Coordinates of C-alpha atoms in Angstrom, one line a residue:
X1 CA 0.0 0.0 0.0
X2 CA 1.5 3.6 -0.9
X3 CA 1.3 5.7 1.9
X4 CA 2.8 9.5 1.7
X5 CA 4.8 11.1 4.4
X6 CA 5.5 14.8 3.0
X7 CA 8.8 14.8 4.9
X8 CA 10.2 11.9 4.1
X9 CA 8.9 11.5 0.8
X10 CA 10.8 15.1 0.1
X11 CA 14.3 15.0 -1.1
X12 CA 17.4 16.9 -2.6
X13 CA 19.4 15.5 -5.8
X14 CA 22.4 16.8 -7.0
X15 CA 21.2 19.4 -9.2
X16 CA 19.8 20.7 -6.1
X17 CA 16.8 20.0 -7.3
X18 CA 13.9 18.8 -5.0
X19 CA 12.0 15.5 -6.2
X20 CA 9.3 13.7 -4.5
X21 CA 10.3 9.8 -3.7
X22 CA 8.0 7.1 -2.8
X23 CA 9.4 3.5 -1.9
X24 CA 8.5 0.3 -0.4
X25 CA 10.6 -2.2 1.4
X26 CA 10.4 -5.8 2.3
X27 CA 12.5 -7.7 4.2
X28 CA 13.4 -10.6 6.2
X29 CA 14.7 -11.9 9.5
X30 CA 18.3 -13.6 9.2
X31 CA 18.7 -13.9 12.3
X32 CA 16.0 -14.0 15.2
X33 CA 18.7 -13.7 18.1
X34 CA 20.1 -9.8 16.5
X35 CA 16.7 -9.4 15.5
X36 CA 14.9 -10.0 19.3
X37 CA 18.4 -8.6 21.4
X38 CA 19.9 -6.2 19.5
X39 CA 17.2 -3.4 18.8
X40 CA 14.7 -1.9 20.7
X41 CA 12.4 -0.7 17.8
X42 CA 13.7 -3.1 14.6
X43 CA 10.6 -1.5 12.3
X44 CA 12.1 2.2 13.3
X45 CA 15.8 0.6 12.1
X46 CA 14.6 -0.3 9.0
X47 CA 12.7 2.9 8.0
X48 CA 15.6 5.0 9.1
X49 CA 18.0 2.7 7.0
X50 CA 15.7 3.3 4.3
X51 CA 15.6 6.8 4.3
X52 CA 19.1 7.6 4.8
X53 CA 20.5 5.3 2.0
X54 CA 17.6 6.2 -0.6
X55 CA 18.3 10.0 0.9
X56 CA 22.1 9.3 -0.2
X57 CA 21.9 7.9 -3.4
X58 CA 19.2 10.6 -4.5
X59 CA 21.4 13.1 -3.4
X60 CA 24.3 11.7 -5.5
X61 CA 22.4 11.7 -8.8
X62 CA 20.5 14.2 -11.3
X63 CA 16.7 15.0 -11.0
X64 CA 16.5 13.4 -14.3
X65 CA 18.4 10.6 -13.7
X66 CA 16.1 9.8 -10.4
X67 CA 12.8 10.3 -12.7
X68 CA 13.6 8.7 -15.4
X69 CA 16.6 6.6 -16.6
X70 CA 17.8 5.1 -12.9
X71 CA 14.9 4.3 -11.1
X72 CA 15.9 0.8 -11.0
X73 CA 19.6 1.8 -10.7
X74 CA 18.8 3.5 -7.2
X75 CA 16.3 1.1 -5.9
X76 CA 19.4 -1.6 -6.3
X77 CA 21.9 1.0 -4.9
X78 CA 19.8 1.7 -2.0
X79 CA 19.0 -1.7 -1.2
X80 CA 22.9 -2.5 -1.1
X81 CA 23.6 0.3 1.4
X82 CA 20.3 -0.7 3.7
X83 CA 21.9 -4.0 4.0
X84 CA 25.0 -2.7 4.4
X85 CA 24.1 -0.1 6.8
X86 CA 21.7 -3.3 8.9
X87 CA 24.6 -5.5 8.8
X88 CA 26.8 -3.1 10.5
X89 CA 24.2 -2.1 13.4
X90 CA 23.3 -6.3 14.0
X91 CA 19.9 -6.1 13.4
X92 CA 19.1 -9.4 12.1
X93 CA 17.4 -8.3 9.3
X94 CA 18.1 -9.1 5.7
X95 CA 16.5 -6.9 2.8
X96 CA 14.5 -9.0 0.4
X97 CA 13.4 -6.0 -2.0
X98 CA 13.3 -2.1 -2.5
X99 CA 10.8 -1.3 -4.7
X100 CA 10.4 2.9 -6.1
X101 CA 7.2 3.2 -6.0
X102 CA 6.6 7.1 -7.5
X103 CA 9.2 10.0 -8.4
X104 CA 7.9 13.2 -9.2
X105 CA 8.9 16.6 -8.9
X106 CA 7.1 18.1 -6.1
X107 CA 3.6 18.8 -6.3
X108 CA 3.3 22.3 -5.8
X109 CA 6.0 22.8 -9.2
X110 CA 4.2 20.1 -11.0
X111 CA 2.6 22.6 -13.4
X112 CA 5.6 24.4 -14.1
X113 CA 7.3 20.9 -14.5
X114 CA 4.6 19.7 -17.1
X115 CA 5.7 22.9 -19.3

């Protein structure tokens, strides 16, 4: 289910422009003894993960790039540095999929954007 939340959906590419991402994540327990000992709020890991490596790898690339041509190219990338970034905190979790749900340019330029 797409669900939108304005301030994390919200982010800065290269080009400093601004682009609105939408993604999903699935994943999987590796290890049930990280998973249950090692984190106090393993749902709250996993979005921050997200959010920080998608936030990275947008802000590495071009607006276009992001909404057009790499979609699938940062959806892998981010999934690599989730795991990576997981891995290093012992959480017992092992992402399965990162899926880009939407990009767009910000709604309130999405006029001037369509011109």
């Amino acid at each position: 289910a797409k669900s939108k939340v304005l301030k994390e959906a919200l982010m800065l590419t290269d080009d400093e422009n601004i682009v609105d991402v939408q993604f999903a994540v699935q994943y999987v327990l590796k290890s049930s003894n990280d998973y249950l000992f090692n984190n106090r709020a393993p749902e709250d890991v996993v979005l921050q993960a997200a959010e920080t490596a998608v936030r990275e790898i947008v802000g590495r690339s071009s607006m276009d790039f992001v909404l057009y041509e790499g979609r699938a190219d940062v959806a892998t990338r981010a999934q690599k540095l989730m795991q990576d970034i997981l891995d290093r905190y012992q959480t017992g979790i092992s992402i399965s999929k990162v899926t880009m749900q939407n990009a767009q340019p910000p709604e309130q330029v999405q006029a001037s954007f369509d011109d």
